[in-house]
Short mmCIF file of N, CA and C in Angstrom, two decimals:
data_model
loop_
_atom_site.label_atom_id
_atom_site.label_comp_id
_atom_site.label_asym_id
_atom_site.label_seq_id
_atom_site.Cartn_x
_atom_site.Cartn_y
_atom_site.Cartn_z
N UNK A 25 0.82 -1.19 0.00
CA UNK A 25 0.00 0.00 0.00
C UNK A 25 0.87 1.26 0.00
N UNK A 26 1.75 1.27 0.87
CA UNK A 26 2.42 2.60 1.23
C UNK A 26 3.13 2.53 -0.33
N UNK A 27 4.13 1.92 -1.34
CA UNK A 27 4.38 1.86 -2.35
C UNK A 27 3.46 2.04 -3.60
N UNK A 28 3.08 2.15 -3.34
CA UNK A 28 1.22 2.52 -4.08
C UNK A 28 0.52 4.00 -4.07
N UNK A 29 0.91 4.27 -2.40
CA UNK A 29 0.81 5.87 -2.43
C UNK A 29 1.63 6.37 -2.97
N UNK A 30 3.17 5.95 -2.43
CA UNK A 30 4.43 7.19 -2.85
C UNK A 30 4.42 7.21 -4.40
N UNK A 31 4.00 5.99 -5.25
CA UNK A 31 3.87 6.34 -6.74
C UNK A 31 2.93 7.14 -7.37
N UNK A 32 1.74 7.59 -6.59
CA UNK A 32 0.65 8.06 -6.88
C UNK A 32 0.95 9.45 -6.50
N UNK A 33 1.80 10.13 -5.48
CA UNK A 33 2.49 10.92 -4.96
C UNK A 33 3.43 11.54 -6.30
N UNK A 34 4.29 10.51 -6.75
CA UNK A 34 5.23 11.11 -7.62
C UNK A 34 3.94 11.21 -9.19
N UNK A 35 3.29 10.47 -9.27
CA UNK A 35 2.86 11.01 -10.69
C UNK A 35 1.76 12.08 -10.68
N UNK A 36 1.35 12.51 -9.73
CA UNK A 36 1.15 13.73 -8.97
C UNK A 36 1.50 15.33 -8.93
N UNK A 37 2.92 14.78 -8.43
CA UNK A 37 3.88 15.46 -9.02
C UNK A 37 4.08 15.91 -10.13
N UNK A 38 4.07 14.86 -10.57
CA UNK A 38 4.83 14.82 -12.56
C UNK A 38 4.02 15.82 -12.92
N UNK A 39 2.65 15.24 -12.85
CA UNK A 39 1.56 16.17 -13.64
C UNK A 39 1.41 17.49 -13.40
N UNK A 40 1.71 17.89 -12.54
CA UNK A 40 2.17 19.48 -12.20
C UNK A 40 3.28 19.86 -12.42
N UNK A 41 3.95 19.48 -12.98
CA UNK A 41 4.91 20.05 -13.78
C UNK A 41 6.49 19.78 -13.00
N UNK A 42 6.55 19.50 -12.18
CA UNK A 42 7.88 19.56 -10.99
C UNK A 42 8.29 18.47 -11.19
N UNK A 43 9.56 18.17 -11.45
CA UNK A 43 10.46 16.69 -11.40
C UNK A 43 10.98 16.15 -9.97
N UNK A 44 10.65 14.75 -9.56
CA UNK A 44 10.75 14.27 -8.37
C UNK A 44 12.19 14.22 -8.14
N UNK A 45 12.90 14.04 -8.82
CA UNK A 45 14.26 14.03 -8.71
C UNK A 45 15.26 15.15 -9.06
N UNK A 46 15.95 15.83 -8.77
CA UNK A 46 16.48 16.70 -8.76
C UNK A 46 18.32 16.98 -8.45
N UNK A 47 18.87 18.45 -8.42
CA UNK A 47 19.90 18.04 -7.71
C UNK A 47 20.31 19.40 -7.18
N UNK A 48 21.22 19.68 -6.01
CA UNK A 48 21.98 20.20 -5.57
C UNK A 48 22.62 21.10 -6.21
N UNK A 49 22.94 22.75 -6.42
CA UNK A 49 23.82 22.85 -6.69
C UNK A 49 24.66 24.22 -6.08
N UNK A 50 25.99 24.25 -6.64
CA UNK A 50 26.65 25.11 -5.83
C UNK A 50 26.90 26.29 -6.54
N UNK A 51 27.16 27.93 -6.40
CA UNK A 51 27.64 28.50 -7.11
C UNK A 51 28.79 28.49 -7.20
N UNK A 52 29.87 28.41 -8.68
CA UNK A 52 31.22 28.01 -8.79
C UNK A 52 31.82 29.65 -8.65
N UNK A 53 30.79 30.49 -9.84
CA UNK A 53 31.72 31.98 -9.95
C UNK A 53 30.59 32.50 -10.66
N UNK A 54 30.44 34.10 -10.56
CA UNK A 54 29.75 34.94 -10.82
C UNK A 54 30.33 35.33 -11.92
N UNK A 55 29.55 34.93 -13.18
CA UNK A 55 30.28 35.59 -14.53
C UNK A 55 29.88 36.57 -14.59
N UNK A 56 28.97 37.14 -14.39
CA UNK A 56 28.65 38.72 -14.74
C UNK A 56 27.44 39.20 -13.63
N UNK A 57 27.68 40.72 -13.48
CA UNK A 57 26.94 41.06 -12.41
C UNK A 57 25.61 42.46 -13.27
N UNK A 58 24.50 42.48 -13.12
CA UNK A 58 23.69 43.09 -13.62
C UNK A 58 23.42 44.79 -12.92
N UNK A 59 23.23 45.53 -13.08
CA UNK A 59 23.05 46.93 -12.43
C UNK A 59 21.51 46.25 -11.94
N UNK A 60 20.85 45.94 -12.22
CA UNK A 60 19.30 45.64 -11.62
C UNK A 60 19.33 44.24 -10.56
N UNK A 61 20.69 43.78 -10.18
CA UNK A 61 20.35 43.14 -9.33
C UNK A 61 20.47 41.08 -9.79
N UNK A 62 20.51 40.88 -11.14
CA UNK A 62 20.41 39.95 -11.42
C UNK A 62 21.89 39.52 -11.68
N UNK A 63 22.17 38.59 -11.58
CA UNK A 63 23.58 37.88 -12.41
C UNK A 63 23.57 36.36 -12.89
N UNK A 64 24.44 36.16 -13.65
CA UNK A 64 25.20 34.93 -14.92
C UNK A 64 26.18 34.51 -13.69
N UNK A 65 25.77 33.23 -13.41
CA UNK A 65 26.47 32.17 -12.65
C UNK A 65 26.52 31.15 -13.25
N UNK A 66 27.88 30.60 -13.01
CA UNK A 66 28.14 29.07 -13.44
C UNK A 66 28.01 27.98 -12.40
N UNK A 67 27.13 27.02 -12.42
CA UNK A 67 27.35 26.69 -11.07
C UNK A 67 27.32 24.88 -11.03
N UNK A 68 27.77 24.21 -10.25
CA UNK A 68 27.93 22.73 -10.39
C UNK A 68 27.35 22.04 -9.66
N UNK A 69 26.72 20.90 -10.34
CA UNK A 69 25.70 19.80 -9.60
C UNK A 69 26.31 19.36 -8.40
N UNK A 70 25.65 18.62 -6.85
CA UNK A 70 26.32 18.24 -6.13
C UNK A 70 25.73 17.11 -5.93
N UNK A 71 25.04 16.82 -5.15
CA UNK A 71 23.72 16.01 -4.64
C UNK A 71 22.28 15.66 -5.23
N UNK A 72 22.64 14.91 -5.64
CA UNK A 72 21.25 14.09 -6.12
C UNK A 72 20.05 13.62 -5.16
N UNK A 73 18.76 14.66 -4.93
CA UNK A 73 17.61 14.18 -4.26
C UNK A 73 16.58 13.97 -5.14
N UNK A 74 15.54 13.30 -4.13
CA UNK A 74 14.23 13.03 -4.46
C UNK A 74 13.06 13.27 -3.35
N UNK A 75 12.23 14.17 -3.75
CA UNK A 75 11.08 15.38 -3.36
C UNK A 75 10.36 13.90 -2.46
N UNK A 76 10.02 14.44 -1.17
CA UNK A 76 9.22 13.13 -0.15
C UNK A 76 8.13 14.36 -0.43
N UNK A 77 8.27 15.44 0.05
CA UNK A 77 7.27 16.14 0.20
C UNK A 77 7.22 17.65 -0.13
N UNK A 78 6.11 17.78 -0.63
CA UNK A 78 6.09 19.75 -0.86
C UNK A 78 5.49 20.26 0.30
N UNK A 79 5.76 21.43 0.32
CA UNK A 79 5.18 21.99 1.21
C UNK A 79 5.37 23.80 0.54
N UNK A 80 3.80 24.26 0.25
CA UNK A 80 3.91 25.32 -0.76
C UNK A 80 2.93 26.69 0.31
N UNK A 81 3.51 26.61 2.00
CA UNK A 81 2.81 27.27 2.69
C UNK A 81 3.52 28.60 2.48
N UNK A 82 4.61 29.00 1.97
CA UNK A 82 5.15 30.05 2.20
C UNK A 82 5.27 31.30 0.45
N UNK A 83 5.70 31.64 0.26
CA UNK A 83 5.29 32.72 -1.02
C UNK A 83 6.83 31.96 -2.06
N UNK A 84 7.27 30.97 -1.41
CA UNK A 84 8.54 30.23 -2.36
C UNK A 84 7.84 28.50 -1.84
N UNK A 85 7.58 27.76 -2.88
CA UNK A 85 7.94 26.44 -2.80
C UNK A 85 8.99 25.60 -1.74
N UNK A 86 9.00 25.00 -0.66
CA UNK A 86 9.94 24.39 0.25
C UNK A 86 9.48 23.00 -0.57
N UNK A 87 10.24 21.77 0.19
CA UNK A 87 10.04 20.22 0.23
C UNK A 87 10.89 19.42 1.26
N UNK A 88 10.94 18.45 1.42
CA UNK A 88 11.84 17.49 2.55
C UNK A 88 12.47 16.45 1.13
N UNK A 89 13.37 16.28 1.21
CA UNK A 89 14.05 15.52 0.04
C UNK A 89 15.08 14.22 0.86
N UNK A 90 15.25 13.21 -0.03
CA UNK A 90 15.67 12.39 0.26
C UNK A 90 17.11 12.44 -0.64
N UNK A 91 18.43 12.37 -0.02
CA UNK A 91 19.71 11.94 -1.13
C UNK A 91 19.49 10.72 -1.88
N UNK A 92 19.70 11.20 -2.88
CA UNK A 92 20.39 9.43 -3.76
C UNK A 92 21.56 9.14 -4.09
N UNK A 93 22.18 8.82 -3.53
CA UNK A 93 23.86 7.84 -3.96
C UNK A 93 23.44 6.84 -4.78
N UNK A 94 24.54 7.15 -5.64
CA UNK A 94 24.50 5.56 -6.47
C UNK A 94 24.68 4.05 -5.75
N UNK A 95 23.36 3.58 -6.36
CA UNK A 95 23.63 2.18 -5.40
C UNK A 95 24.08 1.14 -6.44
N UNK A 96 23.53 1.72 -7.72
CA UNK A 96 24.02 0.53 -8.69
C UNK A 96 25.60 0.81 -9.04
N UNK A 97 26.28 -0.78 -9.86
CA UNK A 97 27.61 -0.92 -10.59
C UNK A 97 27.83 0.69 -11.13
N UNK A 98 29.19 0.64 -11.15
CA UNK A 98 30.25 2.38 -11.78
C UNK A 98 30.54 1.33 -12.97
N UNK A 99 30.23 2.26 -14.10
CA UNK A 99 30.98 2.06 -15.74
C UNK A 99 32.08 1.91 -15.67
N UNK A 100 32.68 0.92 -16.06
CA UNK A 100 34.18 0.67 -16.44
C UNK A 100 34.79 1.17 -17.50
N UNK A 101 36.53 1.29 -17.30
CA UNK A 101 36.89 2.59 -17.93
C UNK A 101 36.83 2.50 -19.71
N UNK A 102 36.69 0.92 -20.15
CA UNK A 102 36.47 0.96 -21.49
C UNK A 102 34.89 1.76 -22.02
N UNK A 103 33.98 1.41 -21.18
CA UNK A 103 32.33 1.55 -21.41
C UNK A 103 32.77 3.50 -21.49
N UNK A 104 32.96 4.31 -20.78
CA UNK A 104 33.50 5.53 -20.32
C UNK A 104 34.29 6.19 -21.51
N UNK A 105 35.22 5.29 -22.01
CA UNK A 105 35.90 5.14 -22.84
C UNK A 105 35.22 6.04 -24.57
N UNK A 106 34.49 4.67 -24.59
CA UNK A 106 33.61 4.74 -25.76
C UNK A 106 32.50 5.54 -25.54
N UNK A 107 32.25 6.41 -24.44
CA UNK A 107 30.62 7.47 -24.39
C UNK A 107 31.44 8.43 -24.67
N UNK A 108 32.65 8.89 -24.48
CA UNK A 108 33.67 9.76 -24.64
C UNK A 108 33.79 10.36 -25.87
N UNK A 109 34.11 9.30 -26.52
CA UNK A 109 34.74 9.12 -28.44
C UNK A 109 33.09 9.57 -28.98
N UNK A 110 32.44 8.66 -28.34
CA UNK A 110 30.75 9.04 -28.95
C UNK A 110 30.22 10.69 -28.96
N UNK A 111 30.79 10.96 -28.13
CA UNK A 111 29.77 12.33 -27.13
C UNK A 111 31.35 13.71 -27.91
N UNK A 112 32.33 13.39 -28.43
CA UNK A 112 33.28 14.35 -29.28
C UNK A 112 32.95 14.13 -30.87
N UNK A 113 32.64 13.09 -31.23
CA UNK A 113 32.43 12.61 -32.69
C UNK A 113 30.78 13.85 -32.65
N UNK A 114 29.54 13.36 -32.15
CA UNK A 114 28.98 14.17 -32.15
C UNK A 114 28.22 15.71 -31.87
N UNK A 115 29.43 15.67 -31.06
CA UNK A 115 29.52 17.36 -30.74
C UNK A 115 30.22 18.45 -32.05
N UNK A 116 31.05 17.28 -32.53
CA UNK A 116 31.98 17.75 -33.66
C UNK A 116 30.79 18.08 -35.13
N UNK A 117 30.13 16.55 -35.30
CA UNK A 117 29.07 16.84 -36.34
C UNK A 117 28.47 18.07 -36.18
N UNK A 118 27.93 18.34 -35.05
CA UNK A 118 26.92 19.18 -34.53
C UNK A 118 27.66 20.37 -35.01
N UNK A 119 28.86 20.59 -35.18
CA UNK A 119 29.47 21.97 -34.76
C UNK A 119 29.41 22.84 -33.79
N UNK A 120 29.36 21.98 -32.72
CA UNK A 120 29.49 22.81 -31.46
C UNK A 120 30.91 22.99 -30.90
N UNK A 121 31.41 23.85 -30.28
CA UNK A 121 32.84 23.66 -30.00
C UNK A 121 32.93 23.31 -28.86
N UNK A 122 33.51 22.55 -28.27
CA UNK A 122 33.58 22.05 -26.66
C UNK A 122 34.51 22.93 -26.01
N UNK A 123 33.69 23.16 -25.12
CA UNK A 123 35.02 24.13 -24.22
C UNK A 123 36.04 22.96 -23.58
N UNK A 124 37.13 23.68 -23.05
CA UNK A 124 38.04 23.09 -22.46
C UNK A 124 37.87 22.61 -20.91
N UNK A 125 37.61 20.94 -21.20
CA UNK A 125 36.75 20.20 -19.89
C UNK A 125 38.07 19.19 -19.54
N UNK A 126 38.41 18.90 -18.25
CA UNK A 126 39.39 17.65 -18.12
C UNK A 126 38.18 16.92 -17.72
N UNK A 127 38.77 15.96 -18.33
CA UNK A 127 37.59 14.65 -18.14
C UNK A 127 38.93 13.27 -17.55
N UNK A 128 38.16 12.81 -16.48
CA UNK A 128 39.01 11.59 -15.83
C UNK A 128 37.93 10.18 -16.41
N UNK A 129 38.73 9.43 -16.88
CA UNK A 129 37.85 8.34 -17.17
C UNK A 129 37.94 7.05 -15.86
N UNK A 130 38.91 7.60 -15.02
CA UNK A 130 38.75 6.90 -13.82
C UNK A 130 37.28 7.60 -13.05
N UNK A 131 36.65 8.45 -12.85
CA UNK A 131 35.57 8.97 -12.54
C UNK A 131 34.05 9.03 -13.41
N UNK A 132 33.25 8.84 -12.59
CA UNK A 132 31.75 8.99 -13.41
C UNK A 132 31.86 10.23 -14.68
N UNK A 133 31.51 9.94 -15.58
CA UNK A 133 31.49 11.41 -16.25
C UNK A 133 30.14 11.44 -17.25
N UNK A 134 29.06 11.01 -16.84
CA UNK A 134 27.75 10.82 -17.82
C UNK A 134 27.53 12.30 -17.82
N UNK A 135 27.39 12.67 -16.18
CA UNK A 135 26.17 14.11 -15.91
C UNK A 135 27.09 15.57 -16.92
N UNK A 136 28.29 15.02 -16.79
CA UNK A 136 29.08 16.10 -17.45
C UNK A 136 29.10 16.06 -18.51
N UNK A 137 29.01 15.05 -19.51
CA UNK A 137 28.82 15.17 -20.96
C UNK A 137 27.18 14.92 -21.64
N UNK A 138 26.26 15.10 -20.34
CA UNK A 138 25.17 15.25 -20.79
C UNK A 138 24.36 16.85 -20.68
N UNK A 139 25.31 17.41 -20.06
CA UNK A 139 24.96 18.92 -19.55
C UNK A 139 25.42 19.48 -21.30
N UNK A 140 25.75 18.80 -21.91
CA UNK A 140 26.46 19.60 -23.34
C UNK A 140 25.43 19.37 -24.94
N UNK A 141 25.03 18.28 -24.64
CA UNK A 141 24.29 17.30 -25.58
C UNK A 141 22.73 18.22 -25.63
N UNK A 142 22.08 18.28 -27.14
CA UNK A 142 21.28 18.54 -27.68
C UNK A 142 19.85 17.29 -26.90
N UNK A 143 19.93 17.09 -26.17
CA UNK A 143 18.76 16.04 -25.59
C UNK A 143 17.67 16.86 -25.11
N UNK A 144 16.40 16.30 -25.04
CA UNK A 144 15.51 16.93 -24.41
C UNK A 144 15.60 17.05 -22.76
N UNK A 145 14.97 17.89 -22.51
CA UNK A 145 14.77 17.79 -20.71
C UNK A 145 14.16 16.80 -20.01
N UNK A 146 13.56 15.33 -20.99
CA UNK A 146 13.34 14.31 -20.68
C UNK A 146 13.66 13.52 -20.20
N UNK A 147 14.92 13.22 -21.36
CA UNK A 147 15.92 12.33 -21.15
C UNK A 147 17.32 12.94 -20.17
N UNK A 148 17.28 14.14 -20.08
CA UNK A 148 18.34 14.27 -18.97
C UNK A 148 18.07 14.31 -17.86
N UNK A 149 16.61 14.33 -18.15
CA UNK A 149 15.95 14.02 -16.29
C UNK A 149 15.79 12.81 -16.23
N UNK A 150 15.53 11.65 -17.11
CA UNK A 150 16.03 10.18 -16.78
C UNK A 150 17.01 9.90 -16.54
N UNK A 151 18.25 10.40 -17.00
CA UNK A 151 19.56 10.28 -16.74
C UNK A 151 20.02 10.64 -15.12
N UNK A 152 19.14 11.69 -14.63
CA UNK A 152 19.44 12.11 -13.46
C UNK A 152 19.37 11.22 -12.43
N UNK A 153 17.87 10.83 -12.45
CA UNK A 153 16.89 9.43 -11.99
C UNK A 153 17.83 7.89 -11.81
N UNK A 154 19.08 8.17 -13.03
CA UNK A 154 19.30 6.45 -12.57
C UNK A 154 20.58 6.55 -11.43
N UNK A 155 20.25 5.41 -10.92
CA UNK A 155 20.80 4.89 -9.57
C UNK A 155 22.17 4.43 -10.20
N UNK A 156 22.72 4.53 -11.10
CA UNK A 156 24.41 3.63 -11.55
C UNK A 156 24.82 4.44 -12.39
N UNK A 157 26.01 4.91 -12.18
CA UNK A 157 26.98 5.10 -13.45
C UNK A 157 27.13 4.37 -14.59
N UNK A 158 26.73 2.70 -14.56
CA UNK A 158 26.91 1.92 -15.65
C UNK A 158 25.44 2.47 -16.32
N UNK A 159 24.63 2.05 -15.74
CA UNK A 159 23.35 2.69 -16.83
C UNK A 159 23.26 3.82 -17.35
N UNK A 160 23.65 4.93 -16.56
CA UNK A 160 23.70 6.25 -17.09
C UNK A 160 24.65 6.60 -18.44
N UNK A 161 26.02 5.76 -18.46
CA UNK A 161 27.43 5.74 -19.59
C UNK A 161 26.35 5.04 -20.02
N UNK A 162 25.83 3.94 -20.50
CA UNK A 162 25.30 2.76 -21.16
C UNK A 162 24.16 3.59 -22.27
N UNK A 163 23.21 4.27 -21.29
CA UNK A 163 22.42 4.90 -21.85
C UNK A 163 22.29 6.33 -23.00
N UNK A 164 23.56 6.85 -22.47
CA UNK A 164 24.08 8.04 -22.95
C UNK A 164 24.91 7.12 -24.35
N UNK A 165 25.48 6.54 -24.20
CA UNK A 165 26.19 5.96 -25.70
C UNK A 165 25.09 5.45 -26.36
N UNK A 166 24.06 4.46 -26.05
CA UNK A 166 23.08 4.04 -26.38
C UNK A 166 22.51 5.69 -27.79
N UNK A 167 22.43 6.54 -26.80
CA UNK A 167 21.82 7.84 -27.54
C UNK A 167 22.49 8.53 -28.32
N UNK A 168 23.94 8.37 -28.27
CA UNK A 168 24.79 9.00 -29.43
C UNK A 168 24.31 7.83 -30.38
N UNK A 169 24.86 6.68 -30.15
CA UNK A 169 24.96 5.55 -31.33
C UNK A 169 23.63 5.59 -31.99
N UNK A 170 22.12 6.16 -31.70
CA UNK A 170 20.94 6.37 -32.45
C UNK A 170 21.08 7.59 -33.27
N UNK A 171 21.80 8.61 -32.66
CA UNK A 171 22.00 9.72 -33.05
C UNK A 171 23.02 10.24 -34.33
N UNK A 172 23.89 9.32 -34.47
CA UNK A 172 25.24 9.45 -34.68
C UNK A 172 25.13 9.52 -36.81
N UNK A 173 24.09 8.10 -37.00
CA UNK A 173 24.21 7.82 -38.36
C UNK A 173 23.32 9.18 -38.98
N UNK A 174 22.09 9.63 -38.70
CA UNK A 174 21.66 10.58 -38.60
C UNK A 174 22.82 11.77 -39.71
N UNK A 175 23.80 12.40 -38.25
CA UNK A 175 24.73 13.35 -38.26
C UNK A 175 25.49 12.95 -39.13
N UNK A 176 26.00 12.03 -39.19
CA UNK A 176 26.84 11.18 -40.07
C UNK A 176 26.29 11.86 -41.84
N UNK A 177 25.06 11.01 -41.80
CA UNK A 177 24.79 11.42 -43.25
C UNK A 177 24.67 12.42 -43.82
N UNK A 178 24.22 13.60 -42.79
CA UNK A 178 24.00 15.13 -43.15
C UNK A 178 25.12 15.83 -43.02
N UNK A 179 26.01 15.24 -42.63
CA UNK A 179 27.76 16.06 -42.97
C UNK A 179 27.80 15.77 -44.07
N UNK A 180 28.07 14.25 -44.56
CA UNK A 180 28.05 14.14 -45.91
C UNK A 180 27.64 14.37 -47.09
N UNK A 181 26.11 14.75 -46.82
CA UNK A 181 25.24 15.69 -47.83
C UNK A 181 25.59 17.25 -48.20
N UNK A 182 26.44 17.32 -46.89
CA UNK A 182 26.45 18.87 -47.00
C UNK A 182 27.97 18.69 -47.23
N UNK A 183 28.78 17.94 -47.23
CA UNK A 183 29.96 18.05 -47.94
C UNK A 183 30.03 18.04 -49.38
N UNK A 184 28.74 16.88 -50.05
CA UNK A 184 28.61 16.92 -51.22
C UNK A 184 28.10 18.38 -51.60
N UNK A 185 27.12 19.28 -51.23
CA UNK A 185 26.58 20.17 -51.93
C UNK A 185 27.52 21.09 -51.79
N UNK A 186 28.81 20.93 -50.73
CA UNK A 186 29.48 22.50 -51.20
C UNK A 186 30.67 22.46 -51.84
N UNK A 187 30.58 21.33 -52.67
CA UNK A 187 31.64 21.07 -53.73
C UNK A 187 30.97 22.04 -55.01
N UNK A 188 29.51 21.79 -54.98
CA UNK A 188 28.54 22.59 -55.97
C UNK A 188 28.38 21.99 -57.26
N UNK A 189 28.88 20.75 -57.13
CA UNK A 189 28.39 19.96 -58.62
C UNK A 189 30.11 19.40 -59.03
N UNK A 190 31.06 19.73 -58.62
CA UNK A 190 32.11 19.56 -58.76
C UNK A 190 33.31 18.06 -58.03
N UNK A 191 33.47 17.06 -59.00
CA UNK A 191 33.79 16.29 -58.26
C UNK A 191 35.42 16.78 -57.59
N UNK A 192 35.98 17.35 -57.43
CA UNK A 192 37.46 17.96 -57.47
C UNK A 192 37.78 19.28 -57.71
#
């Protein structure tokens, strides 16, 4: 029963628009400061929760949240490896330029090369949601490798047309 409520609780949720899962974050540095009061912060994920409860008595939204640590298997450094090569091959198609990121492949690195990626707010809120580094790398290559032939072919189309009819 009680597993019955808390799901009825979260799709509840859903339907109002608020994601049960969420995360933490910190401000890193103030890129720019506004004369009216507003500013451009960069700031980095910390903690991964999930909403037990709202509580919307005050003129800002509060809740009681629960942490999530990963409980499932960490991606091994080949799997890591290959979301890597995946997630530069199509950033490259894309023509996006990657800023200058150190990436450790001894460390998780899904949330960081999914903060870059053209995905909907769907799927990076599923990504948030899973409990393992292996599913999260797994899933994220999973989505380049659908993505990839796509990009693939439309470079090539567009390499052919700006030759302009010219084989050489």
């Amino acid at each position: 029963m009680y597993r019955q409520q808390r799901a009825l609780r979260r799709c509840t949720r859903a339907a109002r628009g608020l994601a049960v899962v969420g995360c933490s974050a910190q401000v890193v540095r103030v890129l720019h400061s506004y004369p009216d009061g507003r500013n451009d912060i960069l700031s980095q994920g910390i903690d991964r929760f999930e909403i037990e409860q709202l509580d919307d008595s005050r003129s800002f939204l509060q809740a009681e949240v629960d942490l999530l640590p990963d409980t499932g298997a960490a991606a091994d450094r080949s799997a890591r490896e290959e979301c890597v090569a995946l997630h530069f091959e199509t950033m490259r198609l894309l023509g996006t330029a990657e800023p200058e990121v150190s990436l450790s492949l001894d460390e998780p690195l899904a949330y960081l090369l999914a903060a870059s990626i053209p995905a909907d707010l769907n799927f990076q809120q599923a990504l948030l949601a899973m409990r393992s580094d292996r599913e999260r790398t797994e899933t994220l290559s999973s989505y380049y490798r659908a993505i990839l032939p796509k990009l693939r072919s439309g470079a090539r189309a567009s390499e052919r047309a700006s030759t302009n009819g010219h084989v050489m």
